[in-house]
PDB file of C-alpha atoms in Angstrom:
ATOM      1  CA  MET A1269     -38.964  -0.551  18.447  1.00 44.00           C
ATOM      2  CA  VAL A1270     -37.551   1.812  21.212  1.00 48.00           C
ATOM      3  CA  LYS A1271     -37.122   5.717  19.657  1.00 49.00           C
ATOM      4  CA  GLY A1272     -34.016   6.769  18.003  1.00 52.00           C
ATOM      5  CA  SER A1273     -32.665   3.740  17.623  1.00 52.00           C
ATOM      6  CA  MET A1274     -33.464   0.435  16.796  1.00 54.00           C
ATOM      7  CA  ILE A1275     -33.581  -3.076  18.539  1.00 54.00           C
ATOM      8  CA  TRP A1276     -32.635  -6.225  17.468  1.00 52.00           C
ATOM      9  CA  ARG A1277     -33.823  -8.960  18.768  1.00 52.00           C
ATOM     10  CA  TYR A1278     -32.367 -12.568  18.754  1.00 50.00           C
ATOM     11  CA  PRO A1279     -34.660 -15.891  18.915  1.00 48.00           C
ATOM     12  CA  PRO A1280     -34.489 -16.964  22.651  1.00 46.00           C
ATOM     13  CA  ARG A1281     -32.176 -20.127  22.024  1.00 46.00           C
ATOM     14  CA  THR A1282     -29.234 -17.332  20.949  1.00 48.00           C
ATOM     15  CA  MET A1283     -29.328 -15.017  23.717  1.00 51.00           C
ATOM     16  CA  PRO A1284     -31.852 -15.289  26.053  1.00 46.00           C
ATOM     17  CA  GLY A1285     -33.326 -12.268  27.766  1.00 48.00           C
ATOM     18  CA  ARG A1286     -30.697 -10.130  25.945  1.00 55.00           C
ATOM     19  CA  ASP A1287     -31.789  -6.980  23.339  1.00 55.00           C
ATOM     20  CA  LYS A1288     -29.119  -6.037  21.733  1.00 70.00           C
ATOM     21  CA  THR A1289     -28.859  -2.695  19.044  1.00 78.00           C
ATOM     22  CA  MET A1290     -27.821  -3.295  15.634  1.00 81.00           C
ATOM     23  CA  ALA A1291     -24.464  -0.983  16.727  1.00 81.00           C
ATOM     24  CA  GLU A1292     -23.378  -3.664  19.692  1.00 80.00           C
ATOM     25  CA  VAL A1293     -24.292  -6.918  16.952  1.00 80.00           C
ATOM     26  CA  VAL A1294     -22.051  -4.987  14.002  1.00 83.00           C
ATOM     27  CA  ASP A1295     -19.708  -4.099  17.243  1.00 82.00           C
ATOM     28  CA  LYS A1296     -19.023  -7.820  18.409  1.00 82.00           C
ATOM     29  CA  PHE A1297     -19.144  -9.210  14.712  1.00 84.00           C
ATOM     30  CA  GLN A1298     -16.055  -6.998  14.068  1.00 85.00           C
ATOM     31  CA  ARG A1299     -14.025  -8.064  16.875  1.00 83.00           C
ATOM     32  CA  GLY A1300     -14.552 -11.589  15.804  1.00 81.00           C
ATOM     33  CA  LEU A1301     -13.225 -10.994  12.477  1.00 83.00           C
ATOM     34  CA  ASP A1302     -10.289  -8.714  14.354  1.00 82.00           C
ATOM     35  CA  GLU A1303      -9.686 -11.840  16.107  1.00 81.00           C
ATOM     36  CA  LEU A1304      -9.869 -14.365  13.463  1.00 81.00           C
ATOM     37  CA  PHE A1305      -7.351 -11.568  11.422  1.00 82.00           C
ATOM     38  CA  ASP A1306      -5.129 -11.531  14.413  1.00 78.00           C
ATOM     39  CA  GLN A1307      -4.989 -15.435  14.874  1.00 76.00           C
ATOM     40  CA  GLY A1308      -3.937 -15.919  11.635  1.00 81.00           C
ATOM     41  CA  VAL A1309      -1.388 -13.353  11.411  1.00 79.00           C
ATOM     42  CA  ARG A1310       0.167 -14.920  14.366  1.00 74.00           C
ATOM     43  CA  GLN A1311       0.094 -18.860  12.655  1.00 78.00           C
ATOM     44  CA  GLY A1312       1.570 -17.099   9.489  1.00 82.00           C
ATOM     45  CA  ARG A1313       4.601 -15.663  11.761  1.00 79.00           C
ATOM     46  CA  ALA A1314       4.637 -18.886  13.642  1.00 78.00           C
ATOM     47  CA  GLN A1315       4.973 -20.619  10.251  1.00 83.00           C
ATOM     48  CA  VAL A1316       7.961 -18.417   8.676  1.00 84.00           C
ATOM     49  CA  LEU A1317       9.974 -18.578  11.885  1.00 83.00           C
ATOM     50  CA  ASN A1318       9.832 -22.209  11.891  1.00 83.00           C
ATOM     51  CA  ARG A1319      10.638 -22.449   8.126  1.00 87.00           C
ATOM     52  CA  MET A1320      13.512 -19.980   8.729  1.00 87.00           C
ATOM     53  CA  ILE A1321      14.935 -22.116  11.732  1.00 87.00           C
ATOM     54  CA  GLU A1322      14.593 -25.691   9.888  1.00 89.00           C
ATOM     55  CA  ARG A1323      16.506 -24.490   7.139  1.00 90.00           C
ATOM     56  CA  LYS A1324      19.353 -23.471   9.471  1.00 89.00           C
ATOM     57  CA  PHE A1325      19.096 -25.541  12.250  1.00 86.00           C
ATOM     58  CA  GLY A1326      17.026 -28.673  10.918  1.00 87.00           C
ATOM     59  CA  GLU A1327      13.723 -30.517  11.588  1.00 87.00           C
ATOM     60  CA  GLU A1328      14.990 -31.273  15.453  1.00 83.00           C
ATOM     61  CA  THR A1329      15.645 -27.647  16.474  1.00 81.00           C
ATOM     62  CA  THR A1330      11.989 -26.952  14.775  1.00 80.00           C
ATOM     63  CA  GLY A1331      10.206 -29.648  16.843  1.00 78.00           C
ATOM     64  CA  ARG A1332      12.070 -28.153  19.828  1.00 74.00           C
ATOM     65  CA  MET A1333      11.305 -24.612  19.583  1.00 74.00           C
ATOM     66  CA  SER A1334       7.676 -25.013  18.272  1.00 71.00           C
ATOM     67  CA  GLU A1335       5.874 -24.409  21.132  1.00 65.00           C
ATOM     68  CA  ARG A1336       8.040 -21.683  21.915  1.00 67.00           C
ATOM     69  CA  LEU A1337       7.502 -19.913  18.689  1.00 69.00           C
ATOM     70  CA  ASP A1338       3.794 -19.986  19.058  1.00 63.00           C
ATOM     71  CA  GLU A1339       4.368 -17.702  22.077  1.00 63.00           C
ATOM     72  CA  LEU A1340       6.928 -15.552  20.276  1.00 63.00           C
ATOM     73  CA  SER A1341       4.883 -14.989  17.167  1.00 59.00           C
ATOM     74  CA  GLY A1342       3.922 -11.390  18.759  1.00 59.00           C
ATOM     75  CA  LEU A1343       5.542  -8.757  16.273  1.00 53.00           C
ATOM     76  CA  PHE A1344       8.725  -8.529  18.698  1.00 54.00           C
ATOM     77  CA  GLY A1345       9.015 -11.833  19.334  1.00 67.00           C
ATOM     78  CA  VAL A1346       9.333 -12.220  15.374  1.00 74.00           C
ATOM     79  CA  ASP A1347      12.199  -9.442  15.069  1.00 74.00           C
ATOM     80  CA  LYS A1348      13.962 -11.344  17.873  1.00 75.00           C
ATOM     81  CA  VAL A1349      13.667 -14.550  16.418  1.00 80.00           C
ATOM     82  CA  ALA A1350      15.052 -13.748  13.254  1.00 82.00           C
ATOM     83  CA  ASP A1351      17.911 -11.371  14.719  1.00 82.00           C
ATOM     84  CA  ALA A1352      18.706 -14.468  16.583  1.00 82.00           C
ATOM     85  CA  LEU A1353      18.763 -17.122  13.324  1.00 86.00           C
ATOM     86  CA  ILE A1354      21.307 -14.622  12.307  1.00 87.00           C
ATOM     87  CA  GLU A1355      23.540 -13.716  15.036  1.00 86.00           C
ATOM     88  CA  CYS A1356      23.296 -17.239  16.509  1.00 85.00           C
ATOM     89  CA  GLY A1357      26.044 -19.724  14.758  1.00 86.00           C
ATOM     90  CA  ASN A1358      25.070 -22.965  16.313  1.00 85.00           C
ATOM     91  CA  VAL A1359      21.913 -24.615  17.955  1.00 83.00           C
ATOM     92  CA  GLU A1360      22.993 -24.303  21.552  1.00 79.00           C
ATOM     93  CA  GLU A1361      23.204 -20.714  21.339  1.00 80.00           C
ATOM     94  CA  PHE A1362      19.951 -20.224  19.330  1.00 80.00           C
ATOM     95  CA  ILE A1363      18.138 -22.317  21.681  1.00 73.00           C
ATOM     96  CA  GLU A1364      19.876 -20.507  24.967  1.00 68.00           C
ATOM     97  CA  GLN A1365      19.182 -16.846  23.568  1.00 70.00           C
ATOM     98  CA  VAL A1366      15.662 -17.310  22.529  1.00 72.00           C
ATOM     99  CA  GLY A1367      14.646 -19.137  25.625  1.00 61.00           C
ATOM    100  CA  GLY A1368      15.157 -16.810  27.957  1.00 52.00           C
ATOM    101  CA  TRP A1369      12.502 -14.273  26.787  1.00 54.00           C
ATOM    102  CA  SER A1370       9.390 -16.425  27.702  1.00 55.00           C
ATOM    103  CA  GLU A1371       8.963 -13.893  31.269  1.00 58.00           C
ATOM    104  CA  SER A1372       5.559 -13.614  30.652  1.00 64.00           C
ATOM    105  CA  SER A1373       5.338 -16.872  31.897  1.00 68.00           C
ATOM    106  CA  HIS A1374       5.766 -16.412  35.867  1.00 79.00           C
ATOM    107  CA  TYR A1375       2.915 -13.873  36.172  1.00 88.00           C
ATOM    108  CA  THR A1376      -0.437 -13.940  37.975  1.00 92.00           C
ATOM    109  CA  TYR A1377      -3.403 -14.681  34.875  1.00 93.00           C
ATOM    110  CA  ARG A1378      -6.766 -14.544  35.714  1.00 95.00           C
ATOM    111  CA  VAL A1379      -9.906 -15.332  32.810  1.00 96.00           C
ATOM    112  CA  THR A1380     -13.306 -14.438  34.106  1.00 96.00           C
ATOM    113  CA  TRP A1381     -16.910 -14.309  31.841  1.00 96.00           C
ATOM    114  CA  SER A1382     -17.529 -10.320  30.811  1.00 94.00           C
ATOM    115  CA  GLU A1383     -21.001  -9.984  30.777  1.00 93.00           C
ATOM    116  CA  GLU A1384     -21.220  -6.420  29.318  1.00 93.00           C
ATOM    117  CA  ASP A1385     -18.913  -8.115  26.292  1.00 92.00           C
ATOM    118  CA  GLY A1386     -20.409 -11.295  26.238  1.00 93.00           C
ATOM    119  CA  GLU A1387     -16.579 -13.261  25.992  1.00 94.00           C
ATOM    120  CA  HIS A1388     -13.978 -14.255  28.393  1.00 95.00           C
ATOM    121  CA  LEU A1389     -11.731 -11.808  29.660  1.00 96.00           C
ATOM    122  CA  GLY A1390      -8.178 -12.453  30.483  1.00 95.00           C
ATOM    123  CA  ARG A1391      -5.981 -10.064  32.987  1.00 96.00           C
ATOM    124  CA  CYS A1392      -2.749  -9.918  34.461  1.00 94.00           C
ATOM    125  CA  ALA A1393      -2.363  -8.987  37.719  1.00 94.00           C
ATOM    126  CA  GLU A1394       1.015  -7.673  37.182  1.00 94.00           C
ATOM    127  CA  PHE A1395      -0.174  -5.467  34.259  1.00 95.00           C
ATOM    128  CA  PRO A1396      -3.422  -4.140  35.323  1.00 95.00           C
ATOM    129  CA  SER A1397      -4.192  -1.679  32.324  1.00 95.00           C
ATOM    130  CA  LEU A1398      -3.920  -4.844  29.955  1.00 95.00           C
ATOM    131  CA  ASN A1399      -7.017  -7.305  28.939  1.00 95.00           C
ATOM    132  CA  TRP A1400      -7.590  -9.847  26.214  1.00 94.00           C
ATOM    133  CA  LEU A1401     -11.315 -10.483  25.090  1.00 94.00           C
ATOM    134  CA  ALA A1402     -11.685 -13.892  23.624  1.00 93.00           C
ATOM    135  CA  ARG A1403     -14.939 -16.289  23.269  1.00 92.00           C
ATOM    136  CA  SER A1404     -13.395 -19.427  24.815  1.00 91.00           C
ATOM    137  CA  PRO A1405     -11.183 -19.240  28.276  1.00 90.00           C
ATOM    138  CA  GLU A1406      -8.328 -20.681  26.938  1.00 87.00           C
ATOM    139  CA  GLU A1407      -8.270 -18.155  23.915  1.00 87.00           C
ATOM    140  CA  ALA A1408      -8.264 -15.224  26.633  1.00 90.00           C
ATOM    141  CA  LEU A1409      -5.614 -16.832  28.281  1.00 88.00           C
ATOM    142  CA  SER A1410      -3.562 -17.482  25.678  1.00 82.00           C
ATOM    143  CA  GLY A1411      -3.886 -13.699  24.039  1.00 85.00           C
ATOM    144  CA  ILE A1412      -3.123 -11.841  27.556  1.00 89.00           C
ATOM    145  CA  ARG A1413      -0.067 -14.263  27.508  1.00 85.00           C
ATOM    146  CA  ARG A1414       1.262 -13.070  24.721  1.00 81.00           C
ATOM    147  CA  LEU A1415       0.325  -9.390  24.983  1.00 86.00           C
ATOM    148  CA  VAL A1416       2.041  -9.422  28.055  1.00 86.00           C
ATOM    149  CA  GLY A1417       5.078 -11.078  26.872  1.00 81.00           C
ATOM    150  CA  ASP A1418       4.876  -8.382  23.505  1.00 79.00           C
ATOM    151  CA  CYS A1419       4.580  -5.698  26.078  1.00 84.00           C
ATOM    152  CA  VAL A1420       7.471  -7.195  28.478  1.00 81.00           C
ATOM    153  CA  ALA A1421       9.606  -7.144  25.412  1.00 74.00           C
ATOM    154  CA  ASP A1422       8.911  -4.016  24.457  1.00 76.00           C
ATOM    155  CA  MET A1423       9.708  -2.567  27.833  1.00 81.00           C
ATOM    156  CA  ARG A1424      13.147  -4.371  27.671  1.00 77.00           C
ATOM    157  CA  ILE A1425      14.052  -2.562  24.132  1.00 75.00           C
ATOM    158  CA  LYS A1426      12.703   0.884  25.460  1.00 81.00           C
ATOM    159  CA  GLY A1427      15.145  -0.108  28.582  1.00 82.00           C
ATOM    160  CA  GLU A1428      12.133   0.306  31.100  1.00 88.00           C
ATOM    161  CA  PRO A1429      12.003  -1.770  34.394  1.00 90.00           C
ATOM    162  CA  VAL A1430       9.741  -4.708  33.783  1.00 86.00           C
ATOM    163  CA  PRO A1431       7.545  -5.813  36.791  1.00 88.00           C
ATOM    164  CA  GLN A1432       8.742  -9.089  38.822  1.00 80.00           C
TER     165      GLN A1432
END
């Protein structure tokens, strides 16, 4: 016990050699809950978009767009896809319009381990102020790519220059 604060000790098999305060444990738990919530929201958005596309253009188009919709399920992506569904008269026009939005794929990404946070940290070289913490390297990469995609979409809407 340290004067003025409580130290929580994990069993050695759980966190070898690492003491944490209760506040750090609660913070990490809350981040985990937030991450699960965000993941559920993104999946829900993608499901709604899939259903809308299927109703207007059929199952084949939904299948062709499903991977792309996972990437576009951020807030700005949902708005753009919904607008495209309303505005586009045929499948080709819709795919052409939605297909050009993935500009986050050509940036340089890196995932490292954050000892301080105890999670994987995803970063983008062209957007150094952005990062994404996740339990697995795959989730960190996926998260930072979505975040960069949302950021690029927001910059375009506002007419700001986008890093190349």
